[in-house]
Amino acid sequence: MKSFPIPLIDGYRNFMNGRYTAERERYRQLADQGQKPQTLIIACCDSRAAPETIFDAGPGELFVVRNVANMVPPYEPDGHYHSTSAALEFAVQGLRVKDIIVMGHGRCGGIRAALDPNAEPLSPGDFIGKWMGLVSSAAEQIQGNSVMTDTERQTALERISIRNSIANLRTFPCVRILEERGKLQIHGAWFDIANGELWVMDPDTRDFVRLDMEADAEEPHDPSSLI
């Protein structure tokens, strides 16, 4: 136990004495009945942009997939390993989620690396470099825009990447068919770490619009209804 991170041990104790104690029955129901989340969120690994925290979600409410720069690869049924695709398959085909949200965020390290033509691989495998190749075409176009500032280029590619991932989502037959039947909805969102703003992509224009906390307020939901 001495090698286990002390902050995590302290956090676990706080969890057991606080949230778990308050929601003990819900955890037991989830253990017995299984999970039935209605929403899949594809988010970044970044420790500053945790979906469960941003959306104040309880246990069992969200099915979350996190990878570098919250990206979705295109449908490729080959013999290779596909972690994000496997999670997507389970969420759509197994859990029958109703909504898929691709959520990016400001100051994304993966996007910053994609925009840096001089970025050096972190290891001989260059896994990040190859992964960020999913947005290399867009990154090259944005790099050549001398009118934009570095911050503007970063934000632009973060949002373009979300649109690109949504397009890739629709290359999966199970996603495309269910969306066409009206049984699945796809959304884009971008979270600003600096000020906590959430920007949601308009499905028609594909522009990102800041969520109005006053106009979009809804009645609190009942977490037990998702069990």
PDB file of C-alpha atoms in Angstrom:
ATOM      1  CA  MET A   1       0.000   0.000   0.000  1.00  0.00           C
ATOM      2  CA  LYS A   2       2.981   2.320   0.573  1.00  0.00           C
ATOM      3  CA  SER A   3       3.544   2.654  -3.189  1.00  0.00           C
ATOM      4  CA  PHE A   4      -0.059   3.650  -3.944  1.00  0.00           C
ATOM      5  CA  PRO A   5      -0.460   7.457  -4.366  1.00  0.00           C
ATOM      6  CA  ILE A   6      -1.430   8.998  -1.031  1.00  0.00           C
ATOM      7  CA  PRO A   7      -3.727  11.665  -2.585  1.00  0.00           C
ATOM      8  CA  LEU A   8      -5.765   8.886  -4.193  1.00  0.00           C
ATOM      9  CA  ILE A   9      -6.073   7.010  -0.915  1.00  0.00           C
ATOM     10  CA  ASP A  10      -7.254  10.210   0.767  1.00  0.00           C
ATOM     11  CA  GLY A  11      -9.691  10.845  -2.075  1.00  0.00           C
ATOM     12  CA  TYR A  12     -11.078   7.334  -1.817  1.00  0.00           C
ATOM     13  CA  ARG A  13     -11.659   7.766   1.898  1.00  0.00           C
ATOM     14  CA  ASN A  14     -13.513  11.015   1.232  1.00  0.00           C
ATOM     15  CA  PHE A  15     -15.564   9.265  -1.438  1.00  0.00           C
ATOM     16  CA  MET A  16     -16.527   6.409   0.862  1.00  0.00           C
ATOM     17  CA  ASN A  17     -17.406   8.749   3.728  1.00  0.00           C
ATOM     18  CA  GLY A  18     -19.247  11.188   1.477  1.00  0.00           C
ATOM     19  CA  ARG A  19     -20.715  10.420  -1.923  1.00  0.00           C
ATOM     20  CA  TYR A  20     -20.788   6.648  -1.607  1.00  0.00           C
ATOM     21  CA  THR A  21     -22.514   6.829   1.748  1.00  0.00           C
ATOM     22  CA  ALA A  22     -25.102   9.228   0.319  1.00  0.00           C
ATOM     23  CA  GLU A  23     -25.679   7.131  -2.831  1.00  0.00           C
ATOM     24  CA  ARG A  24     -25.094   3.650  -1.470  1.00  0.00           C
ATOM     25  CA  GLU A  25     -28.483   2.342  -2.618  1.00  0.00           C
ATOM     26  CA  ARG A  26     -27.965   3.645  -6.150  1.00  0.00           C
ATOM     27  CA  TYR A  27     -24.602   1.901  -6.406  1.00  0.00           C
ATOM     28  CA  ARG A  28     -26.218  -1.336  -5.243  1.00  0.00           C
ATOM     29  CA  GLN A  29     -28.965  -0.997  -7.852  1.00  0.00           C
ATOM     30  CA  LEU A  30     -26.383  -0.369 -10.563  1.00  0.00           C
ATOM     31  CA  ALA A  31     -24.412  -3.422  -9.433  1.00  0.00           C
ATOM     32  CA  ASP A  32     -27.504  -5.650  -9.492  1.00  0.00           C
ATOM     33  CA  GLN A  33     -29.300  -4.283 -12.552  1.00  0.00           C
ATOM     34  CA  GLY A  34     -26.391  -3.094 -14.683  1.00  0.00           C
ATOM     35  CA  GLN A  35     -25.831   0.248 -16.312  1.00  0.00           C
ATOM     36  CA  LYS A  36     -28.317   1.963 -18.611  1.00  0.00           C
ATOM     37  CA  PRO A  37     -26.793   5.328 -19.501  1.00  0.00           C
ATOM     38  CA  GLN A  38     -28.625   7.297 -22.172  1.00  0.00           C
ATOM     39  CA  THR A  39     -25.592   9.290 -23.294  1.00  0.00           C
ATOM     40  CA  LEU A  40     -22.181   8.445 -24.713  1.00  0.00           C
ATOM     41  CA  ILE A  41     -19.576  11.193 -24.402  1.00  0.00           C
ATOM     42  CA  ILE A  42     -16.357  11.022 -26.387  1.00  0.00           C
ATOM     43  CA  ALA A  43     -13.979  13.329 -24.560  1.00  0.00           C
ATOM     44  CA  CYS A  44     -10.295  14.118 -24.221  1.00  0.00           C
ATOM     45  CA  CYS A  45      -7.945  12.454 -21.731  1.00  0.00           C
ATOM     46  CA  ASP A  46      -7.066  15.908 -20.383  1.00  0.00           C
ATOM     47  CA  SER A  47      -7.403  15.884 -16.594  1.00  0.00           C
ATOM     48  CA  ARG A  48      -8.939  19.380 -16.657  1.00  0.00           C
ATOM     49  CA  ALA A  49     -11.998  18.444 -18.714  1.00  0.00           C
ATOM     50  CA  ALA A  50     -13.728  15.489 -17.045  1.00  0.00           C
ATOM     51  CA  PRO A  51     -17.291  15.091 -18.423  1.00  0.00           C
ATOM     52  CA  GLU A  52     -18.675  13.652 -15.178  1.00  0.00           C
ATOM     53  CA  THR A  53     -17.533  16.790 -13.357  1.00  0.00           C
ATOM     54  CA  ILE A  54     -18.625  19.273 -16.040  1.00  0.00           C
ATOM     55  CA  PHE A  55     -22.127  17.787 -16.277  1.00  0.00           C
ATOM     56  CA  ASP A  56     -22.400  17.013 -12.556  1.00  0.00           C
ATOM     57  CA  ALA A  57     -23.290  13.419 -13.426  1.00  0.00           C
ATOM     58  CA  GLY A  58     -24.023  10.702 -10.924  1.00  0.00           C
ATOM     59  CA  PRO A  59     -22.950   7.049 -11.147  1.00  0.00           C
ATOM     60  CA  GLY A  60     -24.460   5.218 -14.107  1.00  0.00           C
ATOM     61  CA  GLU A  61     -25.571   8.350 -15.965  1.00  0.00           C
ATOM     62  CA  LEU A  62     -22.832   8.751 -18.581  1.00  0.00           C
ATOM     63  CA  PHE A  63     -20.857   6.265 -20.683  1.00  0.00           C
ATOM     64  CA  VAL A  64     -17.558   8.070 -21.261  1.00  0.00           C
ATOM     65  CA  VAL A  65     -14.784   7.305 -23.736  1.00  0.00           C
ATOM     66  CA  ARG A  66     -11.650   9.402 -23.405  1.00  0.00           C
ATOM     67  CA  ASN A  67      -8.695   9.566 -25.765  1.00  0.00           C
ATOM     68  CA  VAL A  68      -6.135  12.134 -26.895  1.00  0.00           C
ATOM     69  CA  ALA A  69      -8.023  15.117 -28.383  1.00  0.00           C
ATOM     70  CA  ASN A  70     -11.454  13.431 -28.167  1.00  0.00           C
ATOM     71  CA  MET A  71     -11.260  12.028 -31.684  1.00  0.00           C
ATOM     72  CA  VAL A  72     -13.235   9.344 -33.491  1.00  0.00           C
ATOM     73  CA  PRO A  73     -11.436   7.390 -36.220  1.00  0.00           C
ATOM     74  CA  PRO A  74     -13.317   6.322 -39.349  1.00  0.00           C
ATOM     75  CA  TYR A  75     -14.963   2.908 -39.552  1.00  0.00           C
ATOM     76  CA  GLU A  76     -12.195   0.395 -40.303  1.00  0.00           C
ATOM     77  CA  PRO A  77     -13.219  -3.255 -39.718  1.00  0.00           C
ATOM     78  CA  ASP A  78      -9.729  -4.702 -40.027  1.00  0.00           C
ATOM     79  CA  GLY A  79      -7.616  -6.923 -37.795  1.00  0.00           C
ATOM     80  CA  HIS A  80      -6.079  -4.104 -35.771  1.00  0.00           C
ATOM     81  CA  TYR A  81      -6.967  -2.959 -32.264  1.00  0.00           C
ATOM     82  CA  HIS A  82      -9.596  -0.218 -32.068  1.00  0.00           C
ATOM     83  CA  SER A  83     -10.300   0.967 -28.537  1.00  0.00           C
ATOM     84  CA  THR A  84     -12.532   3.939 -29.362  1.00  0.00           C
ATOM     85  CA  SER A  85     -14.412   2.005 -32.018  1.00  0.00           C
ATOM     86  CA  ALA A  86     -14.973  -0.886 -29.596  1.00  0.00           C
ATOM     87  CA  ALA A  87     -16.389   1.452 -26.946  1.00  0.00           C
ATOM     88  CA  LEU A  88     -18.598   3.114 -29.564  1.00  0.00           C
ATOM     89  CA  GLU A  89     -19.857  -0.263 -30.729  1.00  0.00           C
ATOM     90  CA  PHE A  90     -20.756  -1.291 -27.182  1.00  0.00           C
ATOM     91  CA  ALA A  91     -22.464   2.005 -26.369  1.00  0.00           C
ATOM     92  CA  VAL A  92     -24.595   1.977 -29.519  1.00  0.00           C
ATOM     93  CA  GLN A  93     -25.262  -1.724 -29.981  1.00  0.00           C
ATOM     94  CA  GLY A  94     -25.099  -2.946 -26.387  1.00  0.00           C
ATOM     95  CA  LEU A  95     -26.294  -0.064 -24.237  1.00  0.00           C
ATOM     96  CA  ARG A  96     -28.525   1.517 -26.901  1.00  0.00           C
ATOM     97  CA  VAL A  97     -27.607   5.077 -25.963  1.00  0.00           C
ATOM     98  CA  LYS A  98     -29.859   7.811 -27.320  1.00  0.00           C
ATOM     99  CA  ASP A  99     -27.264  10.576 -27.633  1.00  0.00           C
ATOM    100  CA  ILE A 100     -23.604  10.759 -28.627  1.00  0.00           C
ATOM    101  CA  ILE A 101     -21.630  13.879 -27.729  1.00  0.00           C
ATOM    102  CA  VAL A 102     -18.165  14.627 -29.064  1.00  0.00           C
ATOM    103  CA  MET A 103     -16.767  17.108 -26.541  1.00  0.00           C
ATOM    104  CA  GLY A 104     -13.567  19.013 -27.148  1.00  0.00           C
ATOM    105  CA  HIS A 105     -11.995  21.670 -24.966  1.00  0.00           C
ATOM    106  CA  GLY A 106      -9.765  24.714 -25.007  1.00  0.00           C
ATOM    107  CA  ARG A 107      -5.978  24.487 -24.690  1.00  0.00           C
ATOM    108  CA  CYS A 108      -5.931  20.866 -25.888  1.00  0.00           C
ATOM    109  CA  GLY A 109      -2.386  19.475 -25.915  1.00  0.00           C
ATOM    110  CA  GLY A 110      -3.090  17.036 -28.724  1.00  0.00           C
ATOM    111  CA  ILE A 111      -4.416  19.785 -30.965  1.00  0.00           C
ATOM    112  CA  ARG A 112      -1.444  21.985 -30.080  1.00  0.00           C
ATOM    113  CA  ALA A 113       0.885  19.170 -31.148  1.00  0.00           C
ATOM    114  CA  ALA A 114      -0.974  18.773 -34.437  1.00  0.00           C
ATOM    115  CA  LEU A 115      -0.429  22.470 -35.160  1.00  0.00           C
ATOM    116  CA  ASP A 116       3.293  22.387 -34.376  1.00  0.00           C
ATOM    117  CA  PRO A 117       5.273  21.398 -37.484  1.00  0.00           C
ATOM    118  CA  ASN A 118       8.418  21.089 -35.338  1.00  0.00           C
ATOM    119  CA  ALA A 119       6.899  18.811 -32.693  1.00  0.00           C
ATOM    120  CA  GLU A 120       9.225  15.950 -31.816  1.00  0.00           C
ATOM    121  CA  PRO A 121       7.867  12.424 -31.144  1.00  0.00           C
ATOM    122  CA  LEU A 122       7.660  11.579 -27.455  1.00  0.00           C
ATOM    123  CA  SER A 123       8.784   8.018 -28.195  1.00  0.00           C
ATOM    124  CA  PRO A 124      10.001   5.957 -31.177  1.00  0.00           C
ATOM    125  CA  GLY A 125       6.429   4.751 -31.704  1.00  0.00           C
ATOM    126  CA  ASP A 126       5.133   8.326 -32.094  1.00  0.00           C
ATOM    127  CA  PHE A 127       1.649   7.149 -31.177  1.00  0.00           C
ATOM    128  CA  ILE A 128       0.383  10.693 -30.594  1.00  0.00           C
ATOM    129  CA  GLY A 129       1.732  11.922 -33.912  1.00  0.00           C
ATOM    130  CA  LYS A 130       0.054   9.090 -35.803  1.00  0.00           C
ATOM    131  CA  TRP A 131      -3.207   9.531 -33.907  1.00  0.00           C
ATOM    132  CA  MET A 132      -3.288  13.276 -34.590  1.00  0.00           C
ATOM    133  CA  GLY A 133      -2.842  12.442 -38.265  1.00  0.00           C
ATOM    134  CA  LEU A 134      -6.652  12.202 -38.253  1.00  0.00           C
ATOM    135  CA  VAL A 135      -6.716  16.015 -38.432  1.00  0.00           C
ATOM    136  CA  SER A 136      -3.454  16.622 -40.290  1.00  0.00           C
ATOM    137  CA  SER A 137      -5.121  18.050 -43.418  1.00  0.00           C
ATOM    138  CA  ALA A 138      -7.069  20.638 -41.437  1.00  0.00           C
ATOM    139  CA  ALA A 139      -3.997  21.431 -39.328  1.00  0.00           C
ATOM    140  CA  GLU A 140      -1.912  22.159 -42.422  1.00  0.00           C
ATOM    141  CA  GLN A 141      -4.531  24.554 -43.760  1.00  0.00           C
ATOM    142  CA  ILE A 142      -4.793  26.403 -40.461  1.00  0.00           C
ATOM    143  CA  GLN A 143      -1.002  26.585 -40.048  1.00  0.00           C
ATOM    144  CA  GLY A 144      -0.854  28.529 -43.296  1.00  0.00           C
ATOM    145  CA  ASN A 145      -3.319  31.174 -42.132  1.00  0.00           C
ATOM    146  CA  SER A 146      -1.088  34.091 -41.136  1.00  0.00           C
ATOM    147  CA  VAL A 147      -4.038  36.334 -40.282  1.00  0.00           C
ATOM    148  CA  MET A 148      -5.050  34.241 -37.268  1.00  0.00           C
ATOM    149  CA  THR A 149      -3.258  34.343 -33.936  1.00  0.00           C
ATOM    150  CA  ASP A 150      -1.898  31.181 -32.317  1.00  0.00           C
ATOM    151  CA  THR A 151      -4.869  31.102 -29.937  1.00  0.00           C
ATOM    152  CA  GLU A 152      -7.335  31.491 -32.808  1.00  0.00           C
ATOM    153  CA  ARG A 153      -5.673  28.699 -34.767  1.00  0.00           C
ATOM    154  CA  GLN A 154      -5.808  26.443 -31.725  1.00  0.00           C
ATOM    155  CA  THR A 155      -9.503  27.080 -31.056  1.00  0.00           C
ATOM    156  CA  ALA A 156     -10.332  26.724 -34.743  1.00  0.00           C
ATOM    157  CA  LEU A 157      -8.721  23.283 -35.014  1.00  0.00           C
ATOM    158  CA  GLU A 158     -10.252  22.132 -31.727  1.00  0.00           C
ATOM    159  CA  ARG A 159     -13.691  22.825 -33.172  1.00  0.00           C
ATOM    160  CA  ILE A 160     -12.913  21.544 -36.666  1.00  0.00           C
ATOM    161  CA  SER A 161     -11.695  18.324 -35.053  1.00  0.00           C
ATOM    162  CA  ILE A 162     -15.082  17.910 -33.367  1.00  0.00           C
ATOM    163  CA  ARG A 163     -16.832  18.251 -36.728  1.00  0.00           C
ATOM    164  CA  ASN A 164     -14.362  15.793 -38.253  1.00  0.00           C
ATOM    165  CA  SER A 165     -15.064  13.243 -35.517  1.00  0.00           C
ATOM    166  CA  ILE A 166     -18.808  13.619 -36.037  1.00  0.00           C
ATOM    167  CA  ALA A 167     -18.309  12.954 -39.750  1.00  0.00           C
ATOM    168  CA  ASN A 168     -16.282   9.849 -38.861  1.00  0.00           C
ATOM    169  CA  LEU A 169     -19.012   8.714 -36.472  1.00  0.00           C
ATOM    170  CA  ARG A 170     -21.402   8.574 -39.390  1.00  0.00           C
ATOM    171  CA  THR A 171     -19.122   6.169 -41.277  1.00  0.00           C
ATOM    172  CA  PHE A 172     -20.110   3.502 -38.722  1.00  0.00           C
ATOM    173  CA  PRO A 173     -23.150   1.688 -40.163  1.00  0.00           C
ATOM    174  CA  CYS A 174     -24.801   1.184 -36.755  1.00  0.00           C
ATOM    175  CA  VAL A 175     -24.555   4.912 -36.016  1.00  0.00           C
ATOM    176  CA  ARG A 176     -25.705   6.076 -39.432  1.00  0.00           C
ATOM    177  CA  ILE A 177     -28.698   3.736 -39.555  1.00  0.00           C
ATOM    178  CA  LEU A 178     -29.934   4.568 -36.066  1.00  0.00           C
ATOM    179  CA  GLU A 179     -29.523   8.288 -36.674  1.00  0.00           C
ATOM    180  CA  GLU A 180     -31.485   8.043 -39.928  1.00  0.00           C
ATOM    181  CA  ARG A 181     -34.264   6.219 -38.039  1.00  0.00           C
ATOM    182  CA  GLY A 182     -34.386   8.976 -35.422  1.00  0.00           C
ATOM    183  CA  LYS A 183     -33.252   6.663 -32.631  1.00  0.00           C
ATOM    184  CA  LEU A 184     -29.882   8.317 -32.107  1.00  0.00           C
ATOM    185  CA  GLN A 185     -28.782  11.951 -31.983  1.00  0.00           C
ATOM    186  CA  ILE A 186     -25.239  13.237 -32.456  1.00  0.00           C
ATOM    187  CA  HIS A 187     -23.971  16.437 -30.850  1.00  0.00           C
ATOM    188  CA  GLY A 188     -20.797  18.504 -30.719  1.00  0.00           C
ATOM    189  CA  ALA A 189     -19.621  20.538 -27.737  1.00  0.00           C
ATOM    190  CA  TRP A 190     -16.549  22.541 -26.745  1.00  0.00           C
ATOM    191  CA  PHE A 191     -15.612  23.374 -23.151  1.00  0.00           C
ATOM    192  CA  ASP A 192     -13.543  26.424 -22.239  1.00  0.00           C
ATOM    193  CA  ILE A 193     -11.390  25.422 -19.283  1.00  0.00           C
ATOM    194  CA  ALA A 194     -10.457  29.017 -18.438  1.00  0.00           C
ATOM    195  CA  ASN A 195     -13.976  30.297 -17.760  1.00  0.00           C
ATOM    196  CA  GLY A 196     -16.151  27.181 -17.642  1.00  0.00           C
ATOM    197  CA  GLU A 197     -18.193  28.095 -20.723  1.00  0.00           C
ATOM    198  CA  LEU A 198     -19.799  25.312 -22.743  1.00  0.00           C
ATOM    199  CA  TRP A 199     -20.273  25.888 -26.470  1.00  0.00           C
ATOM    200  CA  VAL A 200     -22.697  23.599 -28.320  1.00  0.00           C
ATOM    201  CA  MET A 201     -22.604  22.943 -32.057  1.00  0.00           C
ATOM    202  CA  ASP A 202     -25.723  23.942 -33.970  1.00  0.00           C
ATOM    203  CA  PRO A 203     -26.772  20.828 -35.956  1.00  0.00           C
ATOM    204  CA  ASP A 204     -27.802  22.887 -38.984  1.00  0.00           C
ATOM    205  CA  THR A 205     -25.094  25.553 -39.313  1.00  0.00           C
ATOM    206  CA  ARG A 206     -22.383  23.614 -37.439  1.00  0.00           C
ATOM    207  CA  ASP A 207     -21.445  26.866 -35.694  1.00  0.00           C
ATOM    208  CA  PHE A 208     -20.600  26.698 -31.998  1.00  0.00           C
ATOM    209  CA  VAL A 209     -22.957  28.681 -29.785  1.00  0.00           C
ATOM    210  CA  ARG A 210     -22.283  29.463 -26.132  1.00  0.00           C
ATOM    211  CA  LEU A 211     -24.817  27.796 -23.863  1.00  0.00           C
ATOM    212  CA  ASP A 212     -27.053  30.416 -22.250  1.00  0.00           C
ATOM    213  CA  MET A 213     -27.365  29.440 -18.607  1.00  0.00           C
ATOM    214  CA  GLU A 214     -30.599  31.392 -18.207  1.00  0.00           C
ATOM    215  CA  ALA A 215     -32.413  30.415 -21.398  1.00  0.00           C
ATOM    216  CA  ASP A 216     -31.364  26.762 -21.352  1.00  0.00           C
ATOM    217  CA  ALA A 217     -31.995  26.037 -17.679  1.00  0.00           C
ATOM    218  CA  GLU A 218     -34.148  22.958 -17.104  1.00  0.00           C
ATOM    219  CA  GLU A 219     -35.754  21.249 -14.163  1.00  0.00           C
ATOM    220  CA  PRO A 220     -33.346  19.010 -12.220  1.00  0.00           C
ATOM    221  CA  HIS A 221     -33.509  15.430 -13.446  1.00  0.00           C
ATOM    222  CA  ASP A 222     -34.056  12.387 -11.281  1.00  0.00           C
ATOM    223  CA  PRO A 223     -30.964  10.114 -11.533  1.00  0.00           C
ATOM    224  CA  SER A 224     -33.034   7.115 -10.397  1.00  0.00           C
ATOM    225  CA  SER A 225     -35.051   7.319 -13.615  1.00  0.00           C
ATOM    226  CA  LEU A 226     -32.004   6.069 -15.545  1.00  0.00           C
ATOM    227  CA  ILE A 227     -31.800   2.786 -13.676  1.00  0.00           C
TER     228      ILE A 227
END
